[in-house]
Amino acid sequence: MNECGLCERDLEDGYLCPGDTLGLAERLERMPRLYEALAGFLTPAARGLGEAVSRGPAVATMPVDEAVLDLRYGGIALVLESWLSAVQEARGWGQPAVQGNPAGRVYRAARSLGANLEWIAAAYPAAGDLAREVREMEGAALSIVGALPDRGRRLGQCVAVDASGVICGAVVWQRPGQKLTCDWCGSSYQTEQELLVLLNGLSKEAA
């Protein structure tokens, strides 16, 4: 008999209960969007003149919010990549490639961890620690940005192909009053039907 590494509920087998596995999956899916939301909080609110005078001599201040800077440029990407590296080592695989800008690194690491989640919950003894650290990291980010706006309705995956022939694959969301645009690569679709037709065609090619 095992227990869930996060909530300590008794389990017949595995290391993460179904509820906490689902919670981790949802946090990993939200992480790239949360990372992007932090960009709007890099600059601290301007100090009022009265506050500046009351505090005496002028003191140089940070041009950006240090807590946001830590999460945006290192924190989120490094935490996710560190766990992905540990998971791949435990599975006997090679180390993941670390390249590109922080936003791309967050997206790739979160998606790769999500793809390994079934194995993590069933066979990875440190699954609870992973889930706990991701939960705490999301909490730290949400304490800055507040609740994330509604993503709308999930339509499917972006089928845009880059110059190297790789399909984007990011989720495309339909939001009220907005164009159908991939949050990751920026590709746009005229209608929901256009995206569904392209997805159907891609599925037939893969079959």
PDB file of C-alpha atoms in Angstrom:
ATOM      1  CA  MET A   1       0.000   0.000   0.000  1.00  0.00           C
ATOM      2  CA  ASN A   2       1.371   3.405  -1.018  1.00  0.00           C
ATOM      3  CA  GLU A   3       0.221   6.909  -0.199  1.00  0.00           C
ATOM      4  CA  CYS A   4      -0.141   9.929  -2.463  1.00  0.00           C
ATOM      5  CA  GLY A   5       3.021  12.007  -2.326  1.00  0.00           C
ATOM      6  CA  LEU A   6       0.983  15.219  -2.193  1.00  0.00           C
ATOM      7  CA  CYS A   7      -2.209  14.682  -0.170  1.00  0.00           C
ATOM      8  CA  GLU A   8      -0.999  11.480   1.626  1.00  0.00           C
ATOM      9  CA  ARG A   9      -4.176   9.615   0.695  1.00  0.00           C
ATOM     10  CA  ASP A  10      -3.804   5.815   0.684  1.00  0.00           C
ATOM     11  CA  LEU A  11      -3.215   4.330  -2.771  1.00  0.00           C
ATOM     12  CA  GLU A  12      -3.265   0.731  -3.934  1.00  0.00           C
ATOM     13  CA  ASP A  13      -0.310   1.552  -6.151  1.00  0.00           C
ATOM     14  CA  GLY A  14       1.454   4.508  -7.702  1.00  0.00           C
ATOM     15  CA  TYR A  15       2.691   7.730  -6.138  1.00  0.00           C
ATOM     16  CA  LEU A  16       0.066  10.360  -6.984  1.00  0.00           C
ATOM     17  CA  CYS A  17      -3.701  10.072  -6.564  1.00  0.00           C
ATOM     18  CA  PRO A  18      -6.015  10.722  -9.544  1.00  0.00           C
ATOM     19  CA  GLY A  19      -7.175  14.090  -8.158  1.00  0.00           C
ATOM     20  CA  ASP A  20      -3.658  15.411  -7.651  1.00  0.00           C
ATOM     21  CA  THR A  21      -2.590  13.995 -11.007  1.00  0.00           C
ATOM     22  CA  LEU A  22      -5.388  15.951 -12.668  1.00  0.00           C
ATOM     23  CA  GLY A  23      -4.442  19.054 -10.690  1.00  0.00           C
ATOM     24  CA  LEU A  24      -0.833  18.773 -11.831  1.00  0.00           C
ATOM     25  CA  ALA A  25      -1.933  18.282 -15.451  1.00  0.00           C
ATOM     26  CA  GLU A  26      -4.051  21.438 -15.301  1.00  0.00           C
ATOM     27  CA  ARG A  27      -1.242  23.472 -13.703  1.00  0.00           C
ATOM     28  CA  LEU A  28       1.231  22.353 -16.349  1.00  0.00           C
ATOM     29  CA  GLU A  29      -1.228  23.337 -19.069  1.00  0.00           C
ATOM     30  CA  ARG A  30      -1.743  26.760 -17.480  1.00  0.00           C
ATOM     31  CA  MET A  31       1.935  27.441 -16.867  1.00  0.00           C
ATOM     32  CA  PRO A  32       2.867  28.915 -20.295  1.00  0.00           C
ATOM     33  CA  ARG A  33      -0.094  31.317 -20.159  1.00  0.00           C
ATOM     34  CA  LEU A  34       0.711  32.265 -16.576  1.00  0.00           C
ATOM     35  CA  TYR A  35       4.295  32.913 -17.602  1.00  0.00           C
ATOM     36  CA  GLU A  36       3.108  35.272 -20.342  1.00  0.00           C
ATOM     37  CA  ALA A  37       0.731  37.039 -17.941  1.00  0.00           C
ATOM     38  CA  LEU A  38       3.655  37.908 -15.657  1.00  0.00           C
ATOM     39  CA  ALA A  39       5.117  40.148 -18.374  1.00  0.00           C
ATOM     40  CA  GLY A  40       2.542  42.812 -17.573  1.00  0.00           C
ATOM     41  CA  PHE A  41       3.787  43.008 -13.970  1.00  0.00           C
ATOM     42  CA  LEU A  42       7.510  43.466 -14.567  1.00  0.00           C
ATOM     43  CA  THR A  43       7.437  47.210 -13.853  1.00  0.00           C
ATOM     44  CA  PRO A  44       6.466  48.157 -10.277  1.00  0.00           C
ATOM     45  CA  ALA A  45       3.664  50.658  -9.762  1.00  0.00           C
ATOM     46  CA  ALA A  46       4.952  54.232  -9.816  1.00  0.00           C
ATOM     47  CA  ARG A  47       5.447  55.830  -6.409  1.00  0.00           C
ATOM     48  CA  GLY A  48       3.365  58.883  -5.601  1.00  0.00           C
ATOM     49  CA  LEU A  49       5.148  62.192  -5.102  1.00  0.00           C
ATOM     50  CA  GLY A  50       3.948  62.454  -1.501  1.00  0.00           C
ATOM     51  CA  GLU A  51       5.371  59.032  -0.692  1.00  0.00           C
ATOM     52  CA  ALA A  52       8.724  59.933  -2.240  1.00  0.00           C
ATOM     53  CA  VAL A  53       8.953  63.185  -0.237  1.00  0.00           C
ATOM     54  CA  SER A  54       7.892  61.616   3.058  1.00  0.00           C
ATOM     55  CA  ARG A  55      10.632  59.015   2.833  1.00  0.00           C
ATOM     56  CA  GLY A  56      13.402  61.632   2.779  1.00  0.00           C
ATOM     57  CA  PRO A  57      16.366  61.493   0.347  1.00  0.00           C
ATOM     58  CA  ALA A  58      15.705  59.881  -3.000  1.00  0.00           C
ATOM     59  CA  VAL A  59      16.824  56.265  -3.224  1.00  0.00           C
ATOM     60  CA  ALA A  60      17.441  54.381  -6.451  1.00  0.00           C
ATOM     61  CA  THR A  61      14.784  51.719  -7.002  1.00  0.00           C
ATOM     62  CA  MET A  62      14.709  48.564  -9.069  1.00  0.00           C
ATOM     63  CA  PRO A  63      13.407  49.319 -12.586  1.00  0.00           C
ATOM     64  CA  VAL A  64      11.491  46.033 -12.559  1.00  0.00           C
ATOM     65  CA  ASP A  65       9.722  43.925  -9.953  1.00  0.00           C
ATOM     66  CA  GLU A  66      12.321  41.478  -8.655  1.00  0.00           C
ATOM     67  CA  ALA A  67       9.811  38.739  -7.765  1.00  0.00           C
ATOM     68  CA  VAL A  68       8.368  38.813 -11.286  1.00  0.00           C
ATOM     69  CA  LEU A  69      11.860  38.900 -12.767  1.00  0.00           C
ATOM     70  CA  ASP A  70      12.829  35.781 -10.828  1.00  0.00           C
ATOM     71  CA  LEU A  71       9.780  33.884 -12.097  1.00  0.00           C
ATOM     72  CA  ARG A  72      10.010  35.122 -15.680  1.00  0.00           C
ATOM     73  CA  TYR A  73      13.754  34.791 -16.212  1.00  0.00           C
ATOM     74  CA  GLY A  74      14.820  31.606 -14.590  1.00  0.00           C
ATOM     75  CA  GLY A  75      12.326  30.466 -11.972  1.00  0.00           C
ATOM     76  CA  ILE A  76       9.548  28.831 -13.963  1.00  0.00           C
ATOM     77  CA  ALA A  77      11.707  27.545 -16.808  1.00  0.00           C
ATOM     78  CA  LEU A  78      14.430  26.197 -14.520  1.00  0.00           C
ATOM     79  CA  VAL A  79      12.018  24.430 -12.172  1.00  0.00           C
ATOM     80  CA  LEU A  80      10.154  22.706 -15.004  1.00  0.00           C
ATOM     81  CA  GLU A  81      13.354  21.807 -16.865  1.00  0.00           C
ATOM     82  CA  SER A  82      14.943  20.455 -13.682  1.00  0.00           C
ATOM     83  CA  TRP A  83      11.992  18.135 -13.112  1.00  0.00           C
ATOM     84  CA  LEU A  84      11.898  17.089 -16.749  1.00  0.00           C
ATOM     85  CA  SER A  85      15.610  16.262 -16.566  1.00  0.00           C
ATOM     86  CA  ALA A  86      15.041  14.163 -13.423  1.00  0.00           C
ATOM     87  CA  VAL A  87      12.074  12.340 -14.980  1.00  0.00           C
ATOM     88  CA  GLN A  88      13.964  11.520 -18.170  1.00  0.00           C
ATOM     89  CA  GLU A  89      16.956  10.308 -16.149  1.00  0.00           C
ATOM     90  CA  ALA A  90      14.673   8.067 -14.089  1.00  0.00           C
ATOM     91  CA  ARG A  91      13.232   6.647 -17.301  1.00  0.00           C
ATOM     92  CA  GLY A  92      16.697   5.951 -18.684  1.00  0.00           C
ATOM     93  CA  TRP A  93      16.376   8.542 -21.416  1.00  0.00           C
ATOM     94  CA  GLY A  94      18.811  11.213 -22.538  1.00  0.00           C
ATOM     95  CA  GLN A  95      18.688  14.704 -21.155  1.00  0.00           C
ATOM     96  CA  PRO A  96      16.175  17.149 -22.693  1.00  0.00           C
ATOM     97  CA  ALA A  97      17.488  19.876 -24.966  1.00  0.00           C
ATOM     98  CA  VAL A  98      17.476  23.308 -23.357  1.00  0.00           C
ATOM     99  CA  GLN A  99      17.310  26.005 -26.003  1.00  0.00           C
ATOM    100  CA  GLY A 100      15.348  29.021 -27.144  1.00  0.00           C
ATOM    101  CA  ASN A 101      13.868  31.917 -25.204  1.00  0.00           C
ATOM    102  CA  PRO A 102      12.343  31.479 -21.717  1.00  0.00           C
ATOM    103  CA  ALA A 103       8.771  31.398 -23.063  1.00  0.00           C
ATOM    104  CA  GLY A 104       9.616  28.543 -25.423  1.00  0.00           C
ATOM    105  CA  ARG A 105      11.469  26.677 -22.708  1.00  0.00           C
ATOM    106  CA  VAL A 106       8.495  26.945 -20.339  1.00  0.00           C
ATOM    107  CA  TYR A 107       6.120  25.718 -23.033  1.00  0.00           C
ATOM    108  CA  ARG A 108       8.287  22.748 -24.065  1.00  0.00           C
ATOM    109  CA  ALA A 109       9.111  21.640 -20.519  1.00  0.00           C
ATOM    110  CA  ALA A 110       5.483  21.902 -19.358  1.00  0.00           C
ATOM    111  CA  ARG A 111       4.230  19.986 -22.386  1.00  0.00           C
ATOM    112  CA  SER A 112       6.904  17.273 -21.994  1.00  0.00           C
ATOM    113  CA  LEU A 113       6.103  16.795 -18.306  1.00  0.00           C
ATOM    114  CA  GLY A 114       2.424  16.582 -19.202  1.00  0.00           C
ATOM    115  CA  ALA A 115       3.191  13.896 -21.762  1.00  0.00           C
ATOM    116  CA  ASN A 116       4.970  11.861 -19.042  1.00  0.00           C
ATOM    117  CA  LEU A 117       2.301  12.403 -16.398  1.00  0.00           C
ATOM    118  CA  GLU A 118       0.783   8.927 -16.519  1.00  0.00           C
ATOM    119  CA  TRP A 119       4.193   7.387 -15.831  1.00  0.00           C
ATOM    120  CA  ILE A 120       5.027  10.005 -13.201  1.00  0.00           C
ATOM    121  CA  ALA A 121       1.859   9.270 -11.218  1.00  0.00           C
ATOM    122  CA  ALA A 122       2.290   5.501 -11.491  1.00  0.00           C
ATOM    123  CA  ALA A 123       6.039   4.948 -11.203  1.00  0.00           C
ATOM    124  CA  TYR A 124       7.940   8.047 -10.064  1.00  0.00           C
ATOM    125  CA  PRO A 125       8.594   8.135  -6.288  1.00  0.00           C
ATOM    126  CA  ALA A 126       9.198  11.910  -6.342  1.00  0.00           C
ATOM    127  CA  ALA A 127       5.842  12.611  -8.025  1.00  0.00           C
ATOM    128  CA  GLY A 128       4.495  14.306  -4.899  1.00  0.00           C
ATOM    129  CA  ASP A 129       7.487  16.645  -4.662  1.00  0.00           C
ATOM    130  CA  LEU A 130       7.081  17.557  -8.331  1.00  0.00           C
ATOM    131  CA  ALA A 131       3.369  18.278  -7.889  1.00  0.00           C
ATOM    132  CA  ARG A 132       4.027  20.298  -4.728  1.00  0.00           C
ATOM    133  CA  GLU A 133       6.723  22.478  -6.312  1.00  0.00           C
ATOM    134  CA  VAL A 134       4.619  23.179  -9.398  1.00  0.00           C
ATOM    135  CA  ARG A 135       1.648  24.060  -7.171  1.00  0.00           C
ATOM    136  CA  GLU A 136       3.766  26.423  -5.073  1.00  0.00           C
ATOM    137  CA  MET A 137       5.246  28.036  -8.171  1.00  0.00           C
ATOM    138  CA  GLU A 138       1.790  28.595  -9.633  1.00  0.00           C
ATOM    139  CA  GLY A 139       0.651  30.059  -6.311  1.00  0.00           C
ATOM    140  CA  ALA A 140       3.563  32.501  -6.304  1.00  0.00           C
ATOM    141  CA  ALA A 141       2.740  33.621  -9.848  1.00  0.00           C
ATOM    142  CA  LEU A 142      -1.005  33.913  -9.176  1.00  0.00           C
ATOM    143  CA  SER A 143      -0.303  36.031  -6.097  1.00  0.00           C
ATOM    144  CA  ILE A 144       1.145  38.571  -8.552  1.00  0.00           C
ATOM    145  CA  VAL A 145      -1.214  38.396 -11.518  1.00  0.00           C
ATOM    146  CA  GLY A 146      -4.429  37.377  -9.748  1.00  0.00           C
ATOM    147  CA  ALA A 147      -6.896  35.016 -11.428  1.00  0.00           C
ATOM    148  CA  LEU A 148      -6.184  34.303 -15.072  1.00  0.00           C
ATOM    149  CA  PRO A 149      -8.915  35.323 -17.522  1.00  0.00           C
ATOM    150  CA  ASP A 150     -11.221  32.706 -18.983  1.00  0.00           C
ATOM    151  CA  ARG A 151      -9.515  30.907 -21.846  1.00  0.00           C
ATOM    152  CA  GLY A 152     -12.744  30.317 -23.691  1.00  0.00           C
ATOM    153  CA  ARG A 153     -13.507  27.081 -25.531  1.00  0.00           C
ATOM    154  CA  ARG A 154     -10.792  24.638 -26.541  1.00  0.00           C
ATOM    155  CA  LEU A 155     -11.048  23.933 -30.277  1.00  0.00           C
ATOM    156  CA  GLY A 156      -8.038  21.767 -31.033  1.00  0.00           C
ATOM    157  CA  GLN A 157      -4.331  21.955 -31.748  1.00  0.00           C
ATOM    158  CA  CYS A 158      -2.638  24.467 -34.027  1.00  0.00           C
ATOM    159  CA  VAL A 159      -1.641  22.835 -37.305  1.00  0.00           C
ATOM    160  CA  ALA A 160       0.778  25.533 -38.466  1.00  0.00           C
ATOM    161  CA  VAL A 161       4.115  24.202 -39.718  1.00  0.00           C
ATOM    162  CA  ASP A 162       7.360  26.095 -39.139  1.00  0.00           C
ATOM    163  CA  ALA A 163      10.300  26.434 -41.543  1.00  0.00           C
ATOM    164  CA  SER A 164      11.810  23.154 -40.339  1.00  0.00           C
ATOM    165  CA  GLY A 165       8.577  21.255 -41.003  1.00  0.00           C
ATOM    166  CA  VAL A 166       7.566  20.881 -37.329  1.00  0.00           C
ATOM    167  CA  ILE A 167       3.857  21.216 -36.489  1.00  0.00           C
ATOM    168  CA  CYS A 168       3.159  23.750 -33.722  1.00  0.00           C
ATOM    169  CA  GLY A 169       0.641  21.585 -31.819  1.00  0.00           C
ATOM    170  CA  ALA A 170      -0.302  24.235 -29.204  1.00  0.00           C
ATOM    171  CA  VAL A 171      -3.942  24.401 -28.084  1.00  0.00           C
ATOM    172  CA  VAL A 172      -6.147  26.944 -29.921  1.00  0.00           C
ATOM    173  CA  TRP A 173      -8.851  28.591 -27.798  1.00  0.00           C
ATOM    174  CA  GLN A 174     -11.984  30.379 -28.989  1.00  0.00           C
ATOM    175  CA  ARG A 175     -12.609  33.517 -26.925  1.00  0.00           C
ATOM    176  CA  PRO A 176     -15.693  35.734 -27.276  1.00  0.00           C
ATOM    177  CA  GLY A 177     -15.138  38.556 -29.739  1.00  0.00           C
ATOM    178  CA  GLN A 178     -11.589  37.520 -30.640  1.00  0.00           C
ATOM    179  CA  LYS A 179     -10.011  35.985 -33.736  1.00  0.00           C
ATOM    180  CA  LEU A 180      -8.910  32.373 -33.631  1.00  0.00           C
ATOM    181  CA  THR A 181      -5.193  32.836 -33.002  1.00  0.00           C
ATOM    182  CA  CYS A 182      -2.613  30.424 -31.622  1.00  0.00           C
ATOM    183  CA  ASP A 183      -1.167  31.889 -28.405  1.00  0.00           C
ATOM    184  CA  TRP A 184       2.150  30.177 -29.105  1.00  0.00           C
ATOM    185  CA  CYS A 185       3.076  30.745 -32.765  1.00  0.00           C
ATOM    186  CA  GLY A 186       0.601  33.514 -33.643  1.00  0.00           C
ATOM    187  CA  SER A 187      -1.027  31.677 -36.561  1.00  0.00           C
ATOM    188  CA  SER A 188      -4.615  32.771 -37.249  1.00  0.00           C
ATOM    189  CA  TYR A 189      -7.655  30.886 -38.538  1.00  0.00           C
ATOM    190  CA  GLN A 190     -10.634  32.565 -40.161  1.00  0.00           C
ATOM    191  CA  THR A 191     -13.242  30.274 -38.636  1.00  0.00           C
ATOM    192  CA  GLU A 192     -13.611  27.302 -36.329  1.00  0.00           C
ATOM    193  CA  GLN A 193     -14.565  25.246 -39.384  1.00  0.00           C
ATOM    194  CA  GLU A 194     -11.269  26.070 -41.095  1.00  0.00           C
ATOM    195  CA  LEU A 195      -9.282  24.778 -38.134  1.00  0.00           C
ATOM    196  CA  LEU A 196     -11.385  21.621 -37.870  1.00  0.00           C
ATOM    197  CA  VAL A 197     -11.004  20.898 -41.590  1.00  0.00           C
ATOM    198  CA  LEU A 198      -7.229  21.308 -41.355  1.00  0.00           C
ATOM    199  CA  LEU A 199      -7.101  19.076 -38.282  1.00  0.00           C
ATOM    200  CA  ASN A 200      -9.163  16.430 -40.032  1.00  0.00           C
ATOM    201  CA  GLY A 201      -6.860  16.537 -43.052  1.00  0.00           C
ATOM    202  CA  LEU A 202      -3.814  16.184 -40.827  1.00  0.00           C
ATOM    203  CA  SER A 203      -5.358  13.178 -39.076  1.00  0.00           C
ATOM    204  CA  LYS A 204      -5.995  11.462 -42.417  1.00  0.00           C
ATOM    205  CA  GLU A 205      -2.397  12.043 -43.514  1.00  0.00           C
ATOM    206  CA  ALA A 206      -1.103  10.514 -40.302  1.00  0.00           C
ATOM    207  CA  ALA A 207      -3.368   7.465 -40.617  1.00  0.00           C
TER     208      ALA A 207
END
